Short mmCIF file of N, CA and C in Angstrom, two decimals:
data_model
loop_
_atom_site.label_atom_id
_atom_site.label_comp_id
_atom_site.label_asym_id
_atom_site.label_seq_id
_atom_site.Cartn_x
_atom_site.Cartn_y
_atom_site.Cartn_z
N MET P 1 -87.58 104.32 59.24
CA MET P 1 -87.33 105.17 58.10
C MET P 1 -86.28 103.93 57.58
N PRO P 2 -86.84 103.68 56.14
CA PRO P 2 -85.72 103.14 54.96
C PRO P 2 -84.59 103.47 54.57
N ALA P 3 -84.22 102.36 53.99
CA ALA P 3 -82.49 102.81 54.07
C ALA P 3 -82.12 103.70 52.45
N HIS P 4 -83.44 104.09 52.10
CA HIS P 4 -83.24 104.37 50.45
C HIS P 4 -83.42 105.87 51.08
N TYR P 5 -84.07 106.33 52.09
CA TYR P 5 -84.59 107.75 52.99
C TYR P 5 -82.13 108.44 52.66
N ASP P 6 -82.24 107.39 53.38
CA ASP P 6 -80.79 108.26 53.96
C ASP P 6 -79.99 108.06 52.31
N GLU P 7 -80.31 107.51 51.63
CA GLU P 7 -79.17 108.30 50.56
C GLU P 7 -79.69 108.84 50.15
N GLU P 8 -80.86 109.27 49.39
CA GLU P 8 -81.61 110.93 48.76
C GLU P 8 -80.90 111.59 50.21
N ILE P 9 -81.27 111.72 51.29
CA ILE P 9 -79.90 112.28 52.39
C ILE P 9 -78.66 112.69 51.94
N ASP P 10 -77.60 111.93 51.85
CA ASP P 10 -76.41 112.37 51.80
C ASP P 10 -76.09 112.78 50.34
N ASN P 11 -77.02 111.96 48.95
CA ASN P 11 -77.10 112.73 47.49
C ASN P 11 -77.75 114.08 47.68
N LYS P 12 -77.25 115.53 47.63
CA LYS P 12 -78.23 116.39 47.94
C LYS P 12 -78.19 116.36 45.89
N VAL P 13 -76.79 116.03 45.45
CA VAL P 13 -76.57 117.12 44.05
C VAL P 13 -77.61 116.29 43.68
N PRO P 14 -78.20 116.81 42.48
CA PRO P 14 -78.78 115.84 41.71
C PRO P 14 -77.77 114.86 40.26
N PHE P 15 -78.17 114.16 39.67
CA PHE P 15 -77.96 113.82 39.05
C PHE P 15 -76.55 113.60 38.27
N TRP P 16 -77.50 114.65 37.43
CA TRP P 16 -76.95 115.06 36.22
C TRP P 16 -75.47 115.69 35.92
N GLN P 17 -75.51 117.02 37.54
CA GLN P 17 -74.89 117.61 37.63
C GLN P 17 -73.55 116.97 38.31
N ARG P 18 -73.67 115.53 39.05
CA ARG P 18 -72.82 114.70 39.20
C ARG P 18 -71.65 114.03 38.06
N PHE P 19 -72.72 113.66 36.81
CA PHE P 19 -72.42 113.45 35.56
C PHE P 19 -71.29 114.62 34.95
N VAL P 20 -71.88 115.68 34.50
CA VAL P 20 -71.38 116.75 34.28
C VAL P 20 -69.72 117.09 35.02
N ALA P 21 -69.60 116.70 36.04
CA ALA P 21 -68.47 117.14 36.66
C ALA P 21 -67.35 116.15 36.57
N GLY P 22 -67.96 114.92 36.19
CA GLY P 22 -67.28 113.00 36.16
C GLY P 22 -66.54 113.00 34.84
N LEU P 23 -67.41 114.12 33.72
CA LEU P 23 -67.28 114.13 32.06
C LEU P 23 -66.12 115.41 32.18
N ASN P 24 -66.32 116.68 32.97
CA ASN P 24 -65.52 117.27 33.15
C ASN P 24 -63.56 117.10 33.46
N GLU P 25 -63.60 116.01 34.56
CA GLU P 25 -63.32 115.44 35.55
C GLU P 25 -62.18 114.40 34.88
N PHE P 26 -63.23 114.33 33.39
CA PHE P 26 -62.13 112.77 32.53
C PHE P 26 -61.96 113.73 31.89
N TYR P 27 -61.89 115.15 31.08
CA TYR P 27 -61.18 115.90 30.38
C TYR P 27 -60.49 116.40 30.63
N HIS P 28 -60.51 117.07 31.59
CA HIS P 28 -59.18 117.26 32.22
C HIS P 28 -58.21 116.45 33.19
N ALA P 29 -58.48 115.97 33.54
CA ALA P 29 -56.89 114.71 34.13
C ALA P 29 -55.99 114.59 33.04
N PRO P 30 -56.04 114.38 31.82
CA PRO P 30 -54.93 114.14 31.03
C PRO P 30 -53.71 115.56 31.26
N TYR P 31 -54.18 116.64 31.12
CA TYR P 31 -53.54 117.66 30.96
C TYR P 31 -53.29 118.17 32.06
N ARG P 32 -53.73 117.72 33.31
CA ARG P 32 -53.09 118.40 34.43
C ARG P 32 -52.08 118.71 34.95
N GLN P 33 -51.22 117.52 34.43
CA GLN P 33 -49.70 117.32 34.82
C GLN P 33 -48.83 118.05 33.95
N THR P 34 -49.24 118.02 32.70
CA THR P 34 -48.74 119.25 31.51
C THR P 34 -49.29 120.69 31.99
N MET P 35 -50.55 121.15 32.23
CA MET P 35 -50.31 122.82 32.58
C MET P 35 -49.78 123.05 33.69
N ALA P 36 -49.05 122.42 35.03
CA ALA P 36 -48.49 122.23 36.36
C ALA P 36 -47.66 122.27 35.67
N ARG P 37 -46.97 121.75 34.69
CA ARG P 37 -45.60 122.13 34.51
C ARG P 37 -45.66 123.62 33.65
N ALA P 38 -46.03 123.86 32.72
CA ALA P 38 -46.17 124.95 32.14
C ALA P 38 -45.75 125.68 32.88
N ALA P 39 -47.29 125.86 33.74
CA ALA P 39 -47.49 127.18 34.73
C ALA P 39 -45.56 127.73 35.76
N ARG P 40 -45.15 126.56 35.85
CA ARG P 40 -43.72 125.86 36.45
C ARG P 40 -42.30 127.04 35.47
N ASP P 41 -42.08 126.48 34.95
CA ASP P 41 -41.88 126.83 33.33
C ASP P 41 -42.24 128.35 33.55
N GLU P 42 -43.13 128.98 33.52
CA GLU P 42 -43.28 130.37 33.48
C GLU P 42 -43.24 131.25 35.00
N GLU P 43 -43.28 130.29 35.51
CA GLU P 43 -42.77 131.33 36.89
C GLU P 43 -41.24 130.86 37.23
N ASP P 44 -40.60 129.66 36.88
CA ASP P 44 -39.64 129.89 36.23
C ASP P 44 -38.28 131.13 35.63
N PHE P 45 -39.58 131.83 34.56
CA PHE P 45 -38.70 132.97 33.79
C PHE P 45 -39.21 133.84 34.43
N PHE P 46 -39.96 133.46 35.25
CA PHE P 46 -40.34 135.27 35.76
C PHE P 46 -39.26 135.20 36.31
N MET P 47 -39.20 134.53 36.90
CA MET P 47 -38.24 135.07 38.49
C MET P 47 -36.65 134.56 38.10
N LEU P 48 -36.41 134.50 36.95
CA LEU P 48 -35.08 134.57 36.21
C LEU P 48 -34.78 136.13 35.65
N LEU P 49 -35.99 136.44 34.85
CA LEU P 49 -36.60 137.87 35.07
C LEU P 49 -35.92 138.90 36.02
N MET P 50 -36.24 138.79 37.05
CA MET P 50 -36.86 139.58 37.86
C MET P 50 -35.49 139.68 38.77
N PHE P 51 -34.77 138.06 38.96
CA PHE P 51 -33.33 138.03 39.76
C PHE P 51 -31.94 137.83 38.76
N SER P 52 -32.12 138.93 37.25
CA SER P 52 -31.26 138.35 35.52
C SER P 52 -30.01 139.12 36.51
N GLU P 53 -30.31 140.66 37.39
CA GLU P 53 -29.60 142.09 37.32
C GLU P 53 -28.91 141.38 38.22
N SER P 54 -29.55 140.64 39.41
CA SER P 54 -28.61 139.99 40.08
C SER P 54 -27.58 139.03 39.78
N LEU P 55 -28.22 137.98 38.83
CA LEU P 55 -27.38 137.14 38.62
C LEU P 55 -26.21 137.58 37.04
N GLY P 56 -26.16 138.72 37.08
CA GLY P 56 -25.06 139.42 35.92
C GLY P 56 -25.65 139.37 34.51
N ILE P 57 -27.16 139.40 34.45
CA ILE P 57 -27.56 139.64 33.13
C ILE P 57 -27.51 140.42 32.58
N ASP P 58 -27.88 141.73 31.77
CA ASP P 58 -28.89 142.43 31.03
C ASP P 58 -30.07 142.64 31.04
N ASN P 59 -30.40 143.23 31.84
CA ASN P 59 -32.48 143.32 31.96
C ASN P 59 -33.07 144.62 31.91
N PRO P 60 -33.35 144.65 30.54
CA PRO P 60 -33.94 146.48 30.24
C PRO P 60 -34.90 146.37 31.68
N ALA P 61 -35.81 145.75 32.26
CA ALA P 61 -36.72 145.81 32.52
C ALA P 61 -36.54 145.57 33.99
N SER P 62 -35.33 145.98 34.60
CA SER P 62 -34.74 145.63 36.09
C SER P 62 -36.05 147.16 36.87
N PHE P 63 -35.61 147.97 36.41
CA PHE P 63 -36.11 149.01 36.95
C PHE P 63 -37.47 148.85 37.97
N TYR P 64 -38.64 147.80 37.03
CA TYR P 64 -40.23 147.57 37.31
C TYR P 64 -39.86 145.79 37.98
N THR P 65 -38.73 145.41 37.87
CA THR P 65 -38.67 144.10 38.75
C THR P 65 -37.96 143.82 39.42
N LEU P 66 -37.36 145.43 39.96
CA LEU P 66 -36.43 145.75 41.23
C LEU P 66 -37.57 145.91 42.80
N GLU P 67 -38.85 146.38 42.41
CA GLU P 67 -40.15 145.84 43.53
C GLU P 67 -40.27 144.95 43.58
N LEU P 68 -40.58 143.77 42.78
CA LEU P 68 -41.16 142.77 43.64
C LEU P 68 -40.00 141.70 43.69
N GLN P 69 -38.59 141.81 43.73
CA GLN P 69 -37.70 141.03 44.74
C GLN P 69 -38.05 140.22 45.84
N PRO P 70 -38.57 141.60 46.69
CA PRO P 70 -39.09 141.03 47.93
C PRO P 70 -39.97 139.95 48.61
N LEU P 71 -40.77 139.96 47.19
CA LEU P 71 -41.81 139.22 47.37
C LEU P 71 -41.92 138.49 47.02
N PHE P 72 -40.77 137.69 46.57
CA PHE P 72 -40.35 136.60 45.90
C PHE P 72 -39.50 136.32 46.27
N LEU P 73 -38.57 136.58 47.49
CA LEU P 73 -36.99 135.99 48.17
C LEU P 73 -37.61 134.33 48.93
N GLU P 74 -39.04 134.79 49.10
CA GLU P 74 -39.05 133.20 50.02
C GLU P 74 -39.38 131.85 49.65
N ASN P 75 -39.18 132.28 47.64
CA ASN P 75 -39.37 131.26 47.17
C ASN P 75 -38.18 131.17 45.57
N PHE P 76 -37.42 132.03 46.54
CA PHE P 76 -36.00 131.93 46.02
C PHE P 76 -35.51 130.70 46.15
N HIS P 77 -35.19 130.31 47.11
CA HIS P 77 -34.10 128.33 47.72
C HIS P 77 -35.04 127.63 46.17
N GLU P 78 -35.80 127.86 46.29
CA GLU P 78 -36.97 126.74 45.25
C GLU P 78 -36.40 126.41 44.27
N TRP P 79 -36.71 127.93 43.57
CA TRP P 79 -36.14 128.46 42.06
C TRP P 79 -34.79 127.96 41.70
N HIS P 80 -34.03 128.21 42.65
CA HIS P 80 -32.06 128.23 42.09
C HIS P 80 -31.92 126.57 41.94
N THR P 81 -32.78 125.29 43.20
CA THR P 81 -32.08 124.28 43.78
C THR P 81 -32.84 123.60 42.14
N ARG P 82 -34.55 124.23 42.04
CA ARG P 82 -34.40 124.02 40.92
C ARG P 82 -33.86 124.17 39.11
N MET P 83 -32.97 124.83 39.40
CA MET P 83 -32.42 125.49 38.30
C MET P 83 -31.00 125.01 37.79
N GLY P 84 -30.81 123.82 39.92
CA GLY P 84 -29.23 123.58 39.42
C GLY P 84 -28.51 124.18 39.79
N MET P 85 -28.65 124.96 40.66
CA MET P 85 -27.34 125.69 41.84
C MET P 85 -27.41 125.55 43.07
N ASP P 86 -26.96 124.56 43.24
CA ASP P 86 -27.04 124.09 45.31
C ASP P 86 -27.15 124.70 45.37
N ARG P 87 -26.14 126.21 45.12
CA ARG P 87 -25.79 126.95 46.59
C ARG P 87 -26.26 128.68 45.92
N CYS P 88 -26.52 129.19 47.04
CA CYS P 88 -27.66 130.59 45.87
C CYS P 88 -26.19 130.88 45.67
N PRO P 89 -26.69 131.66 44.77
CA PRO P 89 -25.35 132.60 43.89
C PRO P 89 -25.26 134.25 44.87
N PHE P 90 -25.80 134.38 45.35
CA PHE P 90 -25.83 136.09 46.11
C PHE P 90 -24.75 136.09 47.56
N ASP P 91 -24.33 136.82 47.29
CA ASP P 91 -23.72 137.16 48.66
C ASP P 91 -24.07 137.56 49.58
N HIS P 92 -25.41 138.46 48.99
CA HIS P 92 -25.61 139.04 50.49
C HIS P 92 -27.62 138.50 50.59
N ILE P 93 -27.48 137.54 50.68
CA ILE P 93 -28.49 136.85 50.90
C ILE P 93 -28.05 135.30 50.84
N GLY P 94 -28.88 135.02 52.23
CA GLY P 94 -28.84 133.72 52.79
C GLY P 94 -29.36 132.36 53.17
N CYS P 95 -29.63 132.83 51.66
CA CYS P 95 -31.04 131.80 51.70
C CYS P 95 -30.95 129.92 51.72
N CYS P 96 -29.14 129.61 51.66
CA CYS P 96 -28.96 128.40 52.18
C CYS P 96 -28.01 127.98 53.17
#
């Protein structure tokens, strides 16, 4: 078997699809970090909204966010350390 035959087997994706994928990566790569930072900021704001009543901040939507708190408790430690709180601000949650 010629060496060219092995290359054809390994390379089943047509050239134009690889070219389009490369262009897509070329255009999206510079913005990936910016989009990840924006998503993290949005998640931080949502966590603040959910736990604001527990932190002593009035929250008009606390009735709706109260049932979401158990789902986000596993991410709470990462969030409060990212917000600059070394220890957990709650007495009833022992995450630290």
